[in-house]
GROMACS .gro file of C-alpha atoms in nm:
model
  279
    1UNK     CA    1   0.000   0.000   0.000
    2UNK     CA    2   0.280   0.238   0.093
    3UNK     CA    3   0.457   0.174  -0.236
    4UNK     CA    4   0.144   0.276  -0.427
    5UNK     CA    5   0.133   0.607  -0.241
    6UNK     CA    6   0.500   0.702  -0.296
    7UNK     CA    7   0.447   0.806  -0.658
    8UNK     CA    8   0.149   1.037  -0.594
    9UNK     CA    9   0.319   1.186  -0.287
   10UNK     CA   10   0.633   1.270  -0.486
   11UNK     CA   11   0.419   1.418  -0.763
   12UNK     CA   12   0.222   1.633  -0.519
   13UNK     CA   13   0.545   1.747  -0.358
   14UNK     CA   14   0.684   1.846  -0.697
   15UNK     CA   15   0.366   2.040  -0.782
   16UNK     CA   16   0.378   2.211  -0.442
   17UNK     CA   17   0.737   2.325  -0.498
   18UNK     CA   18   0.647   2.460  -0.843
   19UNK     CA   19   0.345   2.649  -0.709
   20UNK     CA   20   0.552   2.787  -0.421
   21UNK     CA   21   0.822   2.904  -0.659
   22UNK     CA   22   0.564   3.063  -0.889
   23UNK     CA   23   0.393   3.237  -0.600
   24UNK     CA   24   0.722   3.370  -0.467
   25UNK     CA   25   0.815   3.504  -0.811
   26UNK     CA   26   0.478   3.676  -0.859
   27UNK     CA   27   0.489   3.824  -0.509
   28UNK     CA   28   0.840   3.960  -0.567
   29UNK     CA   29   0.738   4.109  -0.901
   30UNK     CA   30   0.441   4.288  -0.742
   31UNK     CA   31   0.610   4.408  -0.423
   32UNK     CA   32   0.956   4.471  -0.566
   33UNK     CA   33   0.922   4.594  -0.928
   34UNK     CA   34   1.237   4.586  -1.138
   35UNK     CA   35   1.444   4.898  -1.115
   36UNK     CA   36   1.429   5.132  -1.411
   37UNK     CA   37   1.728   5.105  -1.640
   38UNK     CA   38   1.863   5.359  -1.884
   39UNK     CA   39   1.827   5.109  -2.169
   40UNK     CA   40   1.463   5.040  -2.088
   41UNK     CA   41   1.369   5.407  -2.072
   42UNK     CA   42   1.571   5.558  -2.358
   43UNK     CA   43   1.591   5.277  -2.613
   44UNK     CA   44   1.377   5.352  -2.920
   45UNK     CA   45   1.198   5.116  -3.156
   46UNK     CA   46   1.315   5.137  -3.521
   47UNK     CA   47   1.141   5.387  -3.746
   48UNK     CA   48   0.950   5.216  -4.025
   49UNK     CA   49   1.134   5.208  -4.357
   50UNK     CA   50   0.913   5.195  -4.665
   51UNK     CA   51   1.101   5.022  -4.949
   52UNK     CA   52   0.986   4.844  -5.264
   53UNK     CA   53   1.055   4.495  -5.128
   54UNK     CA   54   0.811   4.534  -4.838
   55UNK     CA   55   0.480   4.353  -4.832
   56UNK     CA   56   0.341   4.030  -4.972
   57UNK     CA   57   0.403   4.134  -5.331
   58UNK     CA   58   0.715   4.341  -5.278
   59UNK     CA   59   0.972   4.367  -5.557
   60UNK     CA   60   1.327   4.495  -5.561
   61UNK     CA   61   1.406   4.841  -5.693
   62UNK     CA   62   1.717   4.758  -5.900
   63UNK     CA   63   1.832   5.119  -5.910
   64UNK     CA   64   1.815   5.142  -5.532
   65UNK     CA   65   2.000   4.812  -5.493
   66UNK     CA   66   2.280   4.941  -5.716
   67UNK     CA   67   2.304   5.255  -5.505
   68UNK     CA   68   2.310   5.043  -5.190
   69UNK     CA   69   2.594   4.833  -5.334
   70UNK     CA   70   2.784   5.154  -5.401
   71UNK     CA   71   2.736   5.266  -5.040
   72UNK     CA   72   2.854   4.928  -4.917
   73UNK     CA   73   3.166   4.933  -5.133
   74UNK     CA   74   3.265   5.293  -5.059
   75UNK     CA   75   3.163   5.312  -4.693
   76UNK     CA   76   3.080   4.982  -4.525
   77UNK     CA   77   3.330   4.745  -4.688
   78UNK     CA   78   3.615   4.897  -4.488
   79UNK     CA   79   3.493   4.702  -4.184
   80UNK     CA   80   3.202   4.472  -4.276
   81UNK     CA   81   3.214   4.164  -4.496
   82UNK     CA   82   2.953   4.000  -4.720
   83UNK     CA   83   3.097   3.650  -4.702
   84UNK     CA   84   2.781   3.472  -4.823
   85UNK     CA   85   2.740   3.678  -5.142
   86UNK     CA   86   2.913   3.585  -5.468
   87UNK     CA   87   3.014   3.851  -5.719
   88UNK     CA   88   2.823   3.671  -5.994
   89UNK     CA   89   2.500   3.726  -5.799
   90UNK     CA   90   2.533   4.098  -5.875
   91UNK     CA   91   2.397   4.022  -6.222
   92UNK     CA   92   2.057   4.004  -6.050
   93UNK     CA   93   2.093   4.375  -5.977
   94UNK     CA   94   2.098   4.456  -6.348
   95UNK     CA   95   2.473   4.449  -6.417
   96UNK     CA   96   2.618   4.291  -6.731
   97UNK     CA   97   2.872   4.009  -6.718
   98UNK     CA   98   3.149   4.253  -6.805
   99UNK     CA   99   3.045   4.490  -6.527
  100UNK     CA  100   3.033   4.206  -6.276
  101UNK     CA  101   3.379   4.088  -6.381
  102UNK     CA  102   3.513   4.442  -6.352
  103UNK     CA  103   3.361   4.485  -6.007
  104UNK     CA  104   3.504   4.154  -5.885
  105UNK     CA  105   3.848   4.248  -6.016
  106UNK     CA  106   3.849   4.544  -5.779
  107UNK     CA  107   3.872   4.309  -5.479
  108UNK     CA  108   4.168   4.102  -5.365
  109UNK     CA  109   4.075   3.750  -5.259
  110UNK     CA  110   4.289   3.494  -5.073
  111UNK     CA  111   4.480   3.251  -5.292
  112UNK     CA  112   4.778   3.015  -5.300
  113UNK     CA  113   5.092   3.083  -5.501
  114UNK     CA  114   5.111   2.780  -5.734
  115UNK     CA  115   5.489   2.798  -5.745
  116UNK     CA  116   5.573   2.832  -5.377
  117UNK     CA  117   5.257   2.708  -5.207
  118UNK     CA  118   5.251   3.018  -4.989
  119UNK     CA  119   4.942   3.224  -4.921
  120UNK     CA  120   4.884   3.509  -5.161
  121UNK     CA  121   4.606   3.723  -5.305
  122UNK     CA  122   4.470   3.769  -5.655
  123UNK     CA  123   4.208   3.974  -5.835
  124UNK     CA  124   3.854   3.860  -5.767
  125UNK     CA  125   3.656   3.655  -6.019
  126UNK     CA  126   3.277   3.647  -6.066
  127UNK     CA  127   3.270   3.301  -5.906
  128UNK     CA  128   3.435   3.431  -5.588
  129UNK     CA  129   3.251   3.554  -5.283
  130UNK     CA  130   3.313   3.892  -5.126
  131UNK     CA  131   3.636   3.846  -4.930
  132UNK     CA  132   3.665   3.875  -4.554
  133UNK     CA  133   3.790   4.209  -4.428
  134UNK     CA  134   4.006   4.076  -4.144
  135UNK     CA  135   4.208   3.753  -4.136
  136UNK     CA  136   4.081   3.659  -3.788
  137UNK     CA  137   3.886   3.783  -3.485
  138UNK     CA  138   4.197   3.915  -3.310
  139UNK     CA  139   4.275   4.145  -3.600
  140UNK     CA  140   3.911   4.255  -3.619
  141UNK     CA  141   3.902   4.344  -3.249
  142UNK     CA  142   4.236   4.525  -3.264
  143UNK     CA  143   4.109   4.750  -3.542
  144UNK     CA  144   3.766   4.823  -3.394
  145UNK     CA  145   3.794   4.911  -3.027
  146UNK     CA  146   3.774   4.543  -2.923
  147UNK     CA  147   3.449   4.489  -3.116
  148UNK     CA  148   3.407   4.252  -3.410
  149UNK     CA  149   3.222   4.413  -3.703
  150UNK     CA  150   2.946   4.167  -3.795
  151UNK     CA  151   2.911   4.020  -4.141
  152UNK     CA  152   2.623   4.193  -4.320
  153UNK     CA  153   2.510   3.911  -4.549
  154UNK     CA  154   2.210   3.813  -4.334
  155UNK     CA  155   2.184   4.122  -4.116
  156UNK     CA  156   1.827   4.209  -4.211
  157UNK     CA  157   1.724   3.856  -4.110
  158UNK     CA  158   1.929   3.858  -3.791
  159UNK     CA  159   1.770   4.175  -3.650
  160UNK     CA  160   1.406   4.234  -3.569
  161UNK     CA  161   1.254   4.471  -3.825
  162UNK     CA  162   1.583   4.428  -4.013
  163UNK     CA  163   1.581   4.704  -4.279
  164UNK     CA  164   1.405   4.950  -4.047
  165UNK     CA  165   1.660   4.873  -3.774
  166UNK     CA  166   1.956   4.930  -4.007
  167UNK     CA  167   1.809   5.254  -4.142
  168UNK     CA  168   1.729   5.384  -3.792
  169UNK     CA  169   2.069   5.286  -3.655
  170UNK     CA  170   2.260   5.458  -3.937
  171UNK     CA  171   2.063   5.779  -3.899
  172UNK     CA  172   2.023   5.767  -3.520
  173UNK     CA  173   2.363   5.879  -3.389
  174UNK     CA  174   2.329   6.178  -3.157
  175UNK     CA  175   2.453   6.336  -2.837
  176UNK     CA  176   2.320   6.190  -2.515
  177UNK     CA  177   1.996   6.365  -2.411
  178UNK     CA  178   2.026   6.599  -2.114
  179UNK     CA  179   1.729   6.420  -1.956
  180UNK     CA  180   1.922   6.092  -1.962
  181UNK     CA  181   2.224   6.241  -1.787
  182UNK     CA  182   2.004   6.409  -1.527
  183UNK     CA  183   1.821   6.087  -1.442
  184UNK     CA  184   2.119   5.852  -1.483
  185UNK     CA  185   2.433   6.057  -1.415
  186UNK     CA  186   2.651   5.744  -1.421
  187UNK     CA  187   2.534   5.644  -1.769
  188UNK     CA  188   2.772   5.870  -1.959
  189UNK     CA  189   2.878   5.711  -2.287
  190UNK     CA  190   3.226   5.560  -2.228
  191UNK     CA  191   3.522   5.687  -2.430
  192UNK     CA  192   3.546   5.513  -2.765
  193UNK     CA  193   3.174   5.436  -2.782
  194UNK     CA  194   2.895   5.629  -2.954
  195UNK     CA  195   2.541   5.699  -2.831
  196UNK     CA  196   2.259   5.567  -3.047
  197UNK     CA  197   1.908   5.515  -2.902
  198UNK     CA  198   1.828   5.245  -3.160
  199UNK     CA  199   2.107   5.017  -3.038
  200UNK     CA  200   1.996   4.781  -2.756
  201UNK     CA  201   2.261   4.902  -2.509
  202UNK     CA  202   2.247   5.263  -2.636
  203UNK     CA  203   2.624   5.274  -2.687
  204UNK     CA  204   2.814   5.098  -2.965
  205UNK     CA  205   3.172   5.084  -3.083
  206UNK     CA  206   3.096   5.163  -3.447
  207UNK     CA  207   3.147   5.529  -3.525
  208UNK     CA  208   2.885   5.693  -3.747
  209UNK     CA  209   2.963   5.556  -4.096
  210UNK     CA  210   2.747   5.811  -4.277
  211UNK     CA  211   2.877   6.148  -4.168
  212UNK     CA  212   2.784   6.393  -4.444
  213UNK     CA  213   2.566   6.436  -4.749
  214UNK     CA  214   2.734   6.347  -5.080
  215UNK     CA  215   2.970   6.108  -4.904
  216UNK     CA  216   2.931   5.899  -5.218
  217UNK     CA  217   2.847   6.020  -5.567
  218UNK     CA  218   2.568   5.811  -5.710
  219UNK     CA  219   2.615   5.701  -6.069
  220UNK     CA  220   2.246   5.767  -6.146
  221UNK     CA  221   2.259   6.124  -6.012
  222UNK     CA  222   2.037   6.065  -5.709
  223UNK     CA  223   2.115   6.319  -5.431
  224UNK     CA  224   2.325   6.126  -5.177
  225UNK     CA  225   2.185   6.259  -4.852
  226UNK     CA  226   2.256   6.069  -4.530
  227UNK     CA  227   1.892   5.963  -4.520
  228UNK     CA  228   1.901   5.838  -4.880
  229UNK     CA  229   2.225   5.646  -4.833
  230UNK     CA  230   2.087   5.478  -4.522
  231UNK     CA  231   1.771   5.373  -4.709
  232UNK     CA  232   1.971   5.241  -5.002
  233UNK     CA  233   2.213   5.029  -4.798
  234UNK     CA  234   1.920   4.887  -4.596
  235UNK     CA  235   1.740   4.792  -4.919
  236UNK     CA  236   2.058   4.634  -5.055
  237UNK     CA  237   2.103   4.424  -4.741
  238UNK     CA  238   1.747   4.295  -4.778
  239UNK     CA  239   1.859   4.157  -5.114
  240UNK     CA  240   2.179   4.001  -4.976
  241UNK     CA  241   1.976   3.823  -4.708
  242UNK     CA  242   1.701   3.703  -4.942
  243UNK     CA  243   1.799   3.734  -5.310
  244UNK     CA  244   1.510   3.506  -5.417
  245UNK     CA  245   1.245   3.719  -5.245
  246UNK     CA  246   1.066   3.804  -5.571
  247UNK     CA  247   1.050   3.438  -5.678
  248UNK     CA  248   0.911   3.344  -5.336
  249UNK     CA  249   0.643   3.611  -5.363
  250UNK     CA  250   0.548   3.497  -5.716
  251UNK     CA  251   0.536   3.134  -5.604
  252UNK     CA  252   0.315   3.228  -5.310
  253UNK     CA  253   0.074   3.418  -5.538
  254UNK     CA  254   0.055   3.124  -5.778
  255UNK     CA  255  -0.018   2.888  -5.487
  256UNK     CA  256  -0.297   3.114  -5.358
  257UNK     CA  257  -0.456   3.135  -5.706
  258UNK     CA  258  -0.435   2.756  -5.743
  259UNK     CA  259  -0.598   2.701  -5.403
  260UNK     CA  260  -0.880   2.944  -5.486
  261UNK     CA  261  -0.948   2.775  -5.822
  262UNK     CA  262  -0.932   2.427  -5.666
  263UNK     CA  263  -1.170   2.537  -5.389
  264UNK     CA  264  -1.416   2.671  -5.645
  265UNK     CA  265  -1.403   2.351  -5.850
  266UNK     CA  266  -1.442   2.135  -5.541
  267UNK     CA  267  -1.743   2.336  -5.426
  268UNK     CA  268  -1.899   2.313  -5.773
  269UNK     CA  269  -1.847   1.936  -5.778
  270UNK     CA  270  -2.001   1.908  -5.434
  271UNK     CA  271  -2.311   2.103  -5.541
  272UNK     CA  272  -2.343   1.896  -5.859
  273UNK     CA  273  -2.309   1.556  -5.688
  274UNK     CA  274  -2.550   1.632  -5.403
  275UNK     CA  275  -2.790   1.846  -5.607
  276UNK     CA  276  -3.077   1.598  -5.603
  277UNK     CA  277  -3.033   1.480  -5.246
  278UNK     CA  278  -3.280   1.617  -4.994
  279UNK     CA  279  -3.153   1.686  -4.644
   0.00000   0.00000   0.00000
């Protein structure tokens, strides 16, 4: 008899401990609310970025993607890699084979000297991927205030509200608000970091990459304001993260149309088969 009761007793004891733990947690949350933090109070949600690829039927704006590529090459590529993107994929942006080959040639990619077997570099080929910026993490940290610049290939997928986050971050650098320093006097941005309310911890090692209008000169003549450059690089990084976005949207539309037609045919068959049957 005692053996039969051991199992239920242990189970009841386990449930009791769980309920006690839950009650203690709820009581602490009600009587001792979490202290306000500077991040919780001054962190901002990304501003919405309206670009052509948004929505269920979004499509890429090739001209904007080309401008974004230009911003990446002239501004971002000094620190950030695109290790998952091949040069030949740039043909999807509207470039010819010759233009892709010329673009790839402007990059040096790791290679092996066939005569000595030693490491070397060579001009990029369309089949190559964008090369890494730093040979290893130690070199990356040494050049960036002990922070590793993230690869941007999948950045819009890795961050919530990806393109909006990137756009807001690039245009959000500012001086710390006086209200923040009054309420949290010990939260002064440390030397070497930069205040940005769109970054989770408010302070990041990356200096503002877009510092002035006309920092790049767009080939299509579009005015290169800071706001425009930020939009263009965000749109470009949507493409690097999901280059087949348009095909996925088209496939989804075709599937929806097929389901609607099939549903209509099935309903018509149902009405025809059961037409003479009285309920």
